[in-house]
Amino acid sequence: MGIKQFFKNAFSDMKESAKAQHEVDKANLEATKAESKAQWEEAKMSPKARQAMMQKEREEQIAEAKARTAAANERIENANNSK
């Protein structure tokens, strides 16, 4: 492979990489726009609706924490039984 082919391949690779990064950037921008709009809509919610949403989020967090605790306790039990 000559130097000319080497640079041709290198620039081709850079072009493909730039295209791929552009797609990633575009997707991230769309996600950021959607998140921003969601925050704006949540900010316009009535106080009762906001409280209900926050209560639901707290309940989900509690359920997740309980599941993590159960998994950790199971790992502890398995570790103690394997001694």
PDB file of C-alpha atoms in Angstrom:
ATOM      1  CA  MET A   1       0.000   0.000   0.000  1.00  0.00           C
ATOM      2  CA  GLY A   2       1.425   3.293  -1.033  1.00  0.00           C
ATOM      3  CA  ILE A   3       1.296   6.581   0.810  1.00  0.00           C
ATOM      4  CA  LYS A   4      -1.456   7.832  -1.487  1.00  0.00           C
ATOM      5  CA  GLN A   5      -3.705   4.870  -0.643  1.00  0.00           C
ATOM      6  CA  PHE A   6      -2.873   5.229   3.051  1.00  0.00           C
ATOM      7  CA  PHE A   7      -4.115   8.838   3.126  1.00  0.00           C
ATOM      8  CA  LYS A   8      -7.119   7.976   0.990  1.00  0.00           C
ATOM      9  CA  ASN A   9      -8.123   5.282   3.495  1.00  0.00           C
ATOM     10  CA  ALA A  10      -7.419   7.550   6.459  1.00  0.00           C
ATOM     11  CA  PHE A  11      -9.580  10.372   5.117  1.00  0.00           C
ATOM     12  CA  SER A  12     -12.319   7.922   4.213  1.00  0.00           C
ATOM     13  CA  ASP A  13     -12.276   6.578   7.775  1.00  0.00           C
ATOM     14  CA  MET A  14     -12.413  10.115   9.182  1.00  0.00           C
ATOM     15  CA  LYS A  15     -15.382  10.928   6.941  1.00  0.00           C
ATOM     16  CA  GLU A  16     -17.293   7.864   8.144  1.00  0.00           C
ATOM     17  CA  SER A  17     -16.435   8.657  11.753  1.00  0.00           C
ATOM     18  CA  ALA A  18     -17.651  12.237  11.349  1.00  0.00           C
ATOM     19  CA  LYS A  19     -20.929  11.008   9.856  1.00  0.00           C
ATOM     20  CA  ALA A  20     -21.453   8.588  12.737  1.00  0.00           C
ATOM     21  CA  GLN A  21     -20.658  11.278  15.323  1.00  0.00           C
ATOM     22  CA  HIS A  22     -23.096  13.634  13.590  1.00  0.00           C
ATOM     23  CA  GLU A  23     -25.856  11.040  13.979  1.00  0.00           C
ATOM     24  CA  VAL A  24     -25.021  10.670  17.684  1.00  0.00           C
ATOM     25  CA  ASP A  25     -25.049  14.444  18.151  1.00  0.00           C
ATOM     26  CA  LYS A  26     -28.353  14.746  16.309  1.00  0.00           C
ATOM     27  CA  ALA A  27     -29.948  12.055  18.480  1.00  0.00           C
ATOM     28  CA  ASN A  28     -28.633  13.690  21.657  1.00  0.00           C
ATOM     29  CA  LEU A  29     -30.018  17.062  20.565  1.00  0.00           C
ATOM     30  CA  GLU A  30     -33.458  15.568  19.925  1.00  0.00           C
ATOM     31  CA  ALA A  31     -33.388  13.880  23.352  1.00  0.00           C
ATOM     32  CA  THR A  32     -32.403  17.144  25.032  1.00  0.00           C
ATOM     33  CA  LYS A  33     -35.203  19.003  23.254  1.00  0.00           C
ATOM     34  CA  ALA A  34     -37.752  16.386  24.327  1.00  0.00           C
ATOM     35  CA  GLU A  35     -36.532  16.430  27.931  1.00  0.00           C
ATOM     36  CA  SER A  36     -36.689  20.227  27.982  1.00  0.00           C
ATOM     37  CA  LYS A  37     -40.242  20.199  26.665  1.00  0.00           C
ATOM     38  CA  ALA A  38     -41.224  17.568  29.232  1.00  0.00           C
ATOM     39  CA  GLN A  39     -39.804  19.712  32.041  1.00  0.00           C
ATOM     40  CA  TRP A  40     -41.691  22.736  30.718  1.00  0.00           C
ATOM     41  CA  GLU A  41     -44.961  20.792  30.568  1.00  0.00           C
ATOM     42  CA  GLU A  42     -44.372  19.446  34.081  1.00  0.00           C
ATOM     43  CA  ALA A  43     -43.744  22.989  35.326  1.00  0.00           C
ATOM     44  CA  LYS A  44     -47.145  24.043  33.970  1.00  0.00           C
ATOM     45  CA  MET A  45     -48.970  21.229  35.793  1.00  0.00           C
ATOM     46  CA  SER A  46     -51.455  21.998  38.512  1.00  0.00           C
ATOM     47  CA  PRO A  47     -50.199  21.568  42.079  1.00  0.00           C
ATOM     48  CA  LYS A  48     -52.376  18.477  42.649  1.00  0.00           C
ATOM     49  CA  ALA A  49     -51.145  16.830  39.450  1.00  0.00           C
ATOM     50  CA  ARG A  50     -47.542  17.662  40.381  1.00  0.00           C
ATOM     51  CA  GLN A  51     -48.011  16.126  43.842  1.00  0.00           C
ATOM     52  CA  ALA A  52     -49.481  12.963  42.305  1.00  0.00           C
ATOM     53  CA  MET A  53     -46.584  12.704  39.853  1.00  0.00           C
ATOM     54  CA  MET A  54     -44.004  13.206  42.599  1.00  0.00           C
ATOM     55  CA  GLN A  55     -45.734  10.616  44.824  1.00  0.00           C
ATOM     56  CA  LYS A  56     -45.659   8.098  41.987  1.00  0.00           C
ATOM     57  CA  GLU A  57     -41.927   8.755  41.449  1.00  0.00           C
ATOM     58  CA  ARG A  58     -41.255   8.307  45.197  1.00  0.00           C
ATOM     59  CA  GLU A  59     -43.171   5.019  45.220  1.00  0.00           C
ATOM     60  CA  GLU A  60     -41.135   3.781  42.243  1.00  0.00           C
ATOM     61  CA  GLN A  61     -37.900   4.761  43.989  1.00  0.00           C
ATOM     62  CA  ILE A  62     -38.964   2.964  47.170  1.00  0.00           C
ATOM     63  CA  ALA A  63     -39.841  -0.184  45.203  1.00  0.00           C
ATOM     64  CA  GLU A  64     -36.478  -0.058  43.416  1.00  0.00           C
ATOM     65  CA  ALA A  65     -34.619   0.397  46.721  1.00  0.00           C
ATOM     66  CA  LYS A  66     -36.466  -2.550  48.264  1.00  0.00           C
ATOM     67  CA  ALA A  67     -35.589  -4.734  45.271  1.00  0.00           C
ATOM     68  CA  ARG A  68     -31.918  -3.740  45.576  1.00  0.00           C
ATOM     69  CA  THR A  69     -31.993  -4.505  49.302  1.00  0.00           C
ATOM     70  CA  ALA A  70     -33.522  -7.929  48.669  1.00  0.00           C
ATOM     71  CA  ALA A  71     -30.898  -8.686  46.013  1.00  0.00           C
ATOM     72  CA  ALA A  72     -28.100  -7.614  48.361  1.00  0.00           C
ATOM     73  CA  ASN A  73     -29.483  -9.728  51.205  1.00  0.00           C
ATOM     74  CA  GLU A  74     -29.654 -12.725  48.871  1.00  0.00           C
ATOM     75  CA  ARG A  75     -26.017 -12.183  47.869  1.00  0.00           C
ATOM     76  CA  ILE A  76     -25.042 -11.973  51.538  1.00  0.00           C
ATOM     77  CA  GLU A  77     -26.923 -15.187  52.287  1.00  0.00           C
ATOM     78  CA  ASN A  78     -25.283 -16.969  49.326  1.00  0.00           C
ATOM     79  CA  ALA A  79     -21.859 -15.782  50.427  1.00  0.00           C
ATOM     80  CA  ASN A  80     -22.441 -17.016  53.990  1.00  0.00           C
ATOM     81  CA  ASN A  81     -23.732 -20.399  52.796  1.00  0.00           C
ATOM     82  CA  SER A  82     -20.745 -20.999  50.533  1.00  0.00           C
ATOM     83  CA  LYS A  83     -18.207 -20.801  53.394  1.00  0.00           C
TER      84      LYS A  83
END
